[in-house]
Every structure is written in structure tokens, then in C-alpha cells.
Amino acid sequence: MTKRAIKIETLDGTAPAAIFTAEGHAGAQSRPGVILYMDAFGPRPALDGMAERLAAAGYTVLLPDLFYRYGAYGPFDTATAFSNAESRDVLMEMLGNTTQDMTIRDSAGFLDALAAEGVTGPVGTVGYCMGGARALNAAAAYPERVGAAASFHGGGLASDAPDSPHRRAADIRARVYVGSAGVDKSFPPEQSARLAQALREAEVDHIIENYIGMAHGWAVSDHGVYDPEGSERHWKRLLSFFEESLG
């Protein structure tokens, strides 16, 4: 497994990122690309491990730092980051100042970075927590380049916000998979129903699956609510989804 640090020039600056590939696979041109949109705690070993697992399955994976506009930050203790007042304030500032529109603009550079690696054909996107909505919005913004978009415990997927992904369902040409936590205030049942209606009316090929008993963050290994069995179920779904959608 190889991890290589790169820098991506965007309209707003330079975003650090990492490219993950598996040794022993054929050249990058034969591997589909995947953009992994981070959760609120930023790139770190737990997300590296997830990118490595995707790479081992045959993908060229890009893990960008969406908080690059903020400058140096972290690392955060995921178990206490939101209960500690100081780290919570920093996280909320970064979250509030990193808008969906910013990430949509940045995603053009992310896609170009994968193309520079020799990736051809439709790209997959997958996001966790704050990254879930961004994975879907990327599919809407770049319909000719994104062939599959997945969200796990993503929040605000069908909210009242003007940048909510459900509002752009008509622009999506990718297949969509949404894995929601059993109880999640950031994606309550009414949002799930609203998203399903929007995707259905837009004739988007989609699945919305409720992971009963799982809490927000269950799929990421360093979260306090991490559930090994639930995480393996998420991996089974994600890898099958990408294999079917991207080839």
C-alpha cells in the first residue's frame, strides 16, 4: 500500500491531500478513482485506514483536507473533541466557515488530481458525517465525472438549507447510496423521506438504508460510537456499490 502527499491548487488556495494506491495492481488507468470526503475531525490515521482499504479493493483514492482554508489545526481527540469547550469552538468555527459551495468548487480540483494520476472514467465519491452531503453535492455539480456517490451518517442531506443536496437531485446522474444511523438528529426520518422523494422524482438510481441500532459515526474506527459489526456491514455495502457502479 502506498500513500503519497500531494497539494491541489483550488480557486481559494492550496489544499493538502493524499493519494492512496495498492501495490501489485495494474496501472492507475485501469483503476477507478474515489474521492473520500472527511468527517468533522479531518484527515487522520482512521481515515487513512479507510482510504487504504478502498485502495486495496482496486481504487485510486484521494483524501483531501477540506479545512485547508483554516490553516494548521488539530489533531483532535474524537472521544472528547465536542465535549471540550476549546476544541468544540475550533471545530464549529471550521465547520461553519467551510461551506458546501466551497467544497463543490474544490471538487473540480479533486477530480483533476485523480485525472492527473491517470484515472479515467467515472469517479466514485463517499463521505462521512459532514462529508456525506458533499459527496452527493459533488455528484450533482459534476454529473459527467461522478458515477457513484455514497454517504454514511451524513447530516443535512435534505434540510431547509439552500445548499441541501436534495435540492440538486435533478442534476445527479450517478447512482446514490445513503446509509443512515438508526437515530441521528442530523438526518431525522423526515429528511430521509424528503431525500427519497427528491431522488425518486428525479429518477436517480438510489438506495437509502437505515442502520438500526447504529449511532452517528458508527462506521469510523476512532469514533466513540464505532460499531465493528455495523462498520463491516457498511464496508460490504460500499464495496459492492462501487463495484457495481464503477466496474
Short mmCIF file of C-alpha atoms in Angstrom, two decimals:
data_model
loop_
_atom_site.label_atom_id
_atom_site.label_comp_id
_atom_site.label_asym_id
_atom_site.label_seq_id
_atom_site.Cartn_x
_atom_site.Cartn_y
_atom_site.Cartn_z
CA MET A 1 0.00 0.00 0.00
CA THR A 2 1.32 3.44 -0.88
CA LYS A 3 0.30 6.85 0.43
CA ARG A 4 1.63 9.94 -1.28
CA ALA A 5 1.09 13.51 -0.14
CA ILE A 6 0.09 16.00 -2.84
CA LYS A 7 -1.09 19.60 -2.97
CA ILE A 8 -4.12 20.64 -5.00
CA GLU A 9 -4.46 24.18 -6.29
CA THR A 10 -8.00 25.47 -5.87
CA LEU A 11 -9.66 28.81 -6.51
CA ASP A 12 -9.14 29.64 -2.83
CA GLY A 13 -5.63 28.34 -2.17
CA THR A 14 -3.77 25.08 -1.82
CA ALA A 15 -5.43 22.01 -0.35
CA PRO A 16 -3.24 19.26 1.13
CA ALA A 17 -4.35 15.79 0.12
CA ALA A 18 -3.14 12.22 -0.03
CA ILE A 19 -3.30 9.68 -2.84
CA PHE A 20 -3.61 6.01 -1.89
CA THR A 21 -2.90 3.10 -4.22
CA ALA A 22 -2.31 -0.59 -3.71
CA GLU A 23 0.92 -2.21 -4.82
CA GLY A 24 0.54 -5.07 -7.21
CA HIS A 25 -2.45 -3.62 -9.07
CA ALA A 26 -2.28 -2.62 -12.70
CA GLY A 27 -1.58 0.98 -13.70
CA ALA A 28 -3.77 3.80 -12.48
CA GLN A 29 -5.53 3.98 -15.83
CA SER A 30 -7.19 0.64 -15.11
CA ARG A 31 -8.30 1.64 -11.62
CA PRO A 32 -11.42 3.71 -10.94
CA GLY A 33 -10.92 6.75 -8.74
CA VAL A 34 -12.63 7.56 -5.44
CA ILE A 35 -12.77 10.82 -3.50
CA LEU A 36 -13.15 10.26 0.25
CA TYR A 37 -14.78 13.29 1.88
CA MET A 38 -13.71 13.51 5.51
CA ASP A 39 -15.80 13.85 8.63
CA ALA A 40 -15.54 16.83 11.00
CA PHE A 41 -12.25 15.74 12.61
CA GLY A 42 -10.16 15.99 9.44
CA PRO A 43 -7.67 13.62 7.80
CA ARG A 44 -6.02 11.30 10.33
CA PRO A 45 -4.93 7.67 10.73
CA ALA A 46 -8.50 6.35 10.97
CA LEU A 47 -9.41 7.88 7.61
CA ASP A 48 -6.07 6.80 6.14
CA GLY A 49 -7.02 3.25 7.05
CA MET A 50 -10.34 3.62 5.27
CA ALA A 51 -8.65 5.02 2.17
CA GLU A 52 -6.17 2.13 2.28
CA ARG A 53 -9.00 -0.39 2.39
CA LEU A 54 -10.59 1.19 -0.68
CA ALA A 55 -7.22 1.20 -2.42
CA ALA A 56 -6.73 -2.48 -1.58
CA ALA A 57 -10.06 -3.14 -3.33
CA GLY A 58 -8.61 -1.69 -6.52
CA TYR A 59 -9.28 2.04 -6.40
CA THR A 60 -7.06 5.09 -6.61
CA VAL A 61 -8.24 7.08 -3.60
CA LEU A 62 -7.96 10.80 -2.92
CA LEU A 63 -8.34 12.03 0.67
CA PRO A 64 -8.33 15.86 0.69
CA ASP A 65 -8.26 18.20 3.67
CA LEU A 66 -11.45 20.25 3.37
CA PHE A 67 -10.37 22.58 6.21
CA TYR A 68 -7.26 23.86 4.41
CA ARG A 69 -8.52 27.46 4.45
CA TYR A 70 -8.25 27.46 8.24
CA GLY A 71 -4.51 26.73 8.40
CA ALA A 72 -2.94 24.42 10.99
CA TYR A 73 -5.36 22.62 13.30
CA GLY A 74 -5.72 19.50 15.43
CA PRO A 75 -5.19 16.72 15.86
CA PHE A 76 -8.41 16.20 17.76
CA ASP A 77 -9.35 13.51 20.24
CA THR A 78 -12.55 12.25 18.65
CA ALA A 79 -13.81 10.99 22.01
CA THR A 80 -13.71 14.43 23.65
CA ALA A 81 -13.47 16.98 20.83
CA PHE A 82 -17.07 18.14 21.11
CA SER A 83 -17.28 17.90 24.90
CA ASN A 84 -14.15 20.02 25.37
CA ALA A 85 -15.12 23.69 25.03
CA GLU A 86 -11.89 24.80 23.39
CA SER A 87 -11.76 22.12 20.71
CA ARG A 88 -15.52 22.36 20.17
CA ASP A 89 -15.23 26.06 19.41
CA VAL A 90 -12.46 25.42 16.89
CA LEU A 91 -14.41 22.64 15.21
CA MET A 92 -17.59 24.67 15.00
CA GLU A 93 -15.68 27.60 13.52
CA MET A 94 -14.11 25.39 10.87
CA LEU A 95 -17.40 23.70 10.09
CA GLY A 96 -19.24 27.00 9.83
CA ASN A 97 -16.60 28.52 7.60
CA THR A 98 -16.26 25.57 5.22
CA THR A 99 -19.42 25.75 3.15
CA GLN A 100 -20.89 23.27 0.73
CA ASP A 101 -20.24 25.70 -2.11
CA MET A 102 -16.56 25.87 -1.17
CA THR A 103 -16.24 22.09 -1.32
CA ILE A 104 -18.17 21.96 -4.59
CA ARG A 105 -15.66 24.40 -6.10
CA ASP A 106 -12.76 22.46 -4.61
CA SER A 107 -14.08 19.22 -6.05
CA ALA A 108 -13.17 20.33 -9.56
CA GLY A 109 -9.54 20.30 -8.40
CA PHE A 110 -10.04 16.97 -6.66
CA LEU A 111 -11.33 15.39 -9.86
CA ASP A 112 -8.48 16.90 -11.84
CA ALA A 113 -5.99 15.50 -9.31
CA LEU A 114 -7.32 11.99 -9.93
CA ALA A 115 -7.18 12.58 -13.68
CA ALA A 116 -3.53 13.63 -13.28
CA GLU A 117 -2.93 10.24 -11.66
CA GLY A 118 -4.13 8.58 -14.85
CA VAL A 119 -7.65 7.80 -13.63
CA THR A 120 -10.14 7.72 -16.46
CA GLY A 121 -13.87 7.12 -16.44
CA PRO A 122 -16.46 7.99 -13.81
CA VAL A 123 -15.26 8.61 -10.25
CA GLY A 124 -16.87 7.50 -7.02
CA THR A 125 -17.44 9.78 -4.05
CA VAL A 126 -18.02 8.74 -0.45
CA GLY A 127 -18.41 10.94 2.59
CA TYR A 128 -18.90 10.53 6.32
CA CYS A 129 -20.64 12.96 8.67
CA MET A 130 -20.10 16.42 7.10
CA GLY A 131 -18.64 14.68 4.05
CA GLY A 132 -21.86 12.86 3.20
CA ALA A 133 -23.66 15.88 1.81
CA ARG A 134 -20.50 16.93 0.00
CA ALA A 135 -20.23 13.57 -1.74
CA LEU A 136 -23.79 13.96 -3.04
CA ASN A 137 -23.34 17.61 -3.99
CA ALA A 138 -20.20 16.71 -5.95
CA ALA A 139 -22.27 14.22 -7.95
CA ALA A 140 -24.80 16.96 -8.72
CA ALA A 141 -22.15 19.53 -9.63
CA TYR A 142 -20.09 17.21 -11.86
CA PRO A 143 -22.61 14.76 -13.32
CA GLU A 144 -20.38 13.82 -16.26
CA ARG A 145 -17.50 12.89 -13.97
CA VAL A 146 -19.09 11.25 -10.90
CA GLY A 147 -20.68 7.85 -11.47
CA ALA A 148 -21.43 6.79 -7.88
CA ALA A 149 -21.97 8.79 -4.69
CA ALA A 150 -22.29 7.38 -1.17
CA SER A 151 -23.00 8.93 2.22
CA PHE A 152 -22.69 7.30 5.64
CA HIS A 153 -24.15 9.01 8.71
CA GLY A 154 -24.22 12.19 6.64
CA GLY A 155 -26.11 15.13 8.10
CA GLY A 156 -28.38 17.66 6.44
CA LEU A 157 -28.98 15.66 3.28
CA ALA A 158 -32.49 17.06 2.89
CA SER A 159 -32.60 20.06 5.19
CA ASP A 160 -34.11 23.52 4.76
CA ALA A 161 -30.69 24.95 3.87
CA PRO A 162 -30.29 26.30 0.34
CA ASP A 163 -27.29 24.03 -0.27
CA SER A 164 -29.03 20.84 0.84
CA PRO A 165 -28.23 18.02 -1.63
CA HIS A 166 -31.88 17.06 -2.17
CA ARG A 167 -32.43 20.40 -3.93
CA ARG A 168 -29.98 19.33 -6.64
CA ALA A 169 -31.31 15.83 -7.16
CA ALA A 170 -32.33 16.63 -10.75
CA ASP A 171 -28.67 17.27 -11.60
CA ILE A 172 -27.43 13.89 -10.37
CA ARG A 173 -26.65 11.23 -12.96
CA ALA A 174 -24.71 8.99 -10.58
CA ARG A 175 -26.07 6.08 -8.61
CA VAL A 176 -26.60 7.08 -4.97
CA TYR A 177 -26.31 5.10 -1.74
CA VAL A 178 -27.18 6.60 1.65
CA GLY A 179 -26.51 4.72 4.88
CA SER A 180 -28.15 6.46 7.81
CA ALA A 181 -27.70 5.90 11.53
CA GLY A 182 -30.69 4.41 13.27
CA VAL A 183 -31.16 7.55 15.35
CA ASP A 184 -29.48 10.68 14.05
CA LYS A 185 -30.61 14.21 14.81
CA SER A 186 -28.66 15.49 11.82
CA PHE A 187 -30.68 13.26 9.46
CA PRO A 188 -34.09 12.58 11.02
CA PRO A 189 -36.84 10.47 9.39
CA GLU A 190 -38.49 13.48 7.77
CA GLN A 191 -35.26 14.32 5.96
CA SER A 192 -34.89 10.72 4.83
CA ALA A 193 -38.39 10.82 3.37
CA ARG A 194 -37.72 14.17 1.69
CA LEU A 195 -34.49 12.92 0.16
CA ALA A 196 -36.13 9.72 -1.07
CA GLN A 197 -38.91 11.72 -2.72
CA ALA A 198 -36.47 14.10 -4.40
CA LEU A 199 -34.30 11.28 -5.75
CA ARG A 200 -37.30 9.28 -6.89
CA GLU A 201 -38.86 12.25 -8.69
CA ALA A 202 -35.50 12.97 -10.36
CA GLU A 203 -35.32 9.30 -11.44
CA VAL A 204 -32.00 8.81 -9.67
CA ASP A 205 -31.00 5.18 -9.10
CA HIS A 206 -30.67 5.16 -5.31
CA ILE A 207 -30.78 3.21 -2.08
CA ILE A 208 -31.41 4.69 1.37
CA GLU A 209 -30.65 2.16 4.09
CA ASN A 210 -31.32 2.58 7.79
CA TYR A 211 -28.68 1.01 10.05
CA ILE A 212 -30.89 0.29 13.02
CA GLY A 213 -29.08 0.43 16.34
CA MET A 214 -26.14 2.40 14.94
CA ALA A 215 -25.29 5.92 16.16
CA HIS A 216 -23.90 8.84 14.16
CA GLY A 217 -20.26 7.96 13.44
CA TRP A 218 -20.60 4.19 13.74
CA ALA A 219 -18.55 3.40 10.63
CA VAL A 220 -15.32 5.22 11.58
CA SER A 221 -12.96 3.31 13.85
CA ASP A 222 -11.84 6.13 16.16
CA HIS A 223 -15.34 7.37 17.00
CA GLY A 224 -16.67 6.62 20.45
CA VAL A 225 -19.78 5.06 18.90
CA TYR A 226 -17.81 2.88 16.47
CA ASP A 227 -19.53 -0.44 15.93
CA PRO A 228 -17.30 -3.15 14.36
CA GLU A 229 -20.20 -5.24 13.08
CA GLY A 230 -22.03 -2.21 11.71
CA SER A 231 -18.84 -0.92 10.13
CA GLU A 232 -18.23 -4.22 8.35
CA ARG A 233 -21.79 -4.08 7.04
CA HIS A 234 -21.07 -0.59 5.72
CA TRP A 235 -17.91 -1.85 4.00
CA LYS A 236 -19.81 -4.70 2.37
CA ARG A 237 -22.41 -2.27 1.03
CA LEU A 238 -19.88 0.36 -0.10
CA LEU A 239 -17.55 -2.01 -1.92
CA SER A 240 -20.44 -3.76 -3.66
CA PHE A 241 -21.95 -0.39 -4.61
CA PHE A 242 -18.72 0.88 -6.14
CA GLU A 243 -18.03 -2.42 -7.91
CA GLU A 244 -21.47 -2.41 -9.49
CA SER A 245 -21.41 1.29 -10.35
CA LEU A 246 -17.80 1.89 -11.42
CA GLY A 247 -16.74 -1.53 -12.69
#
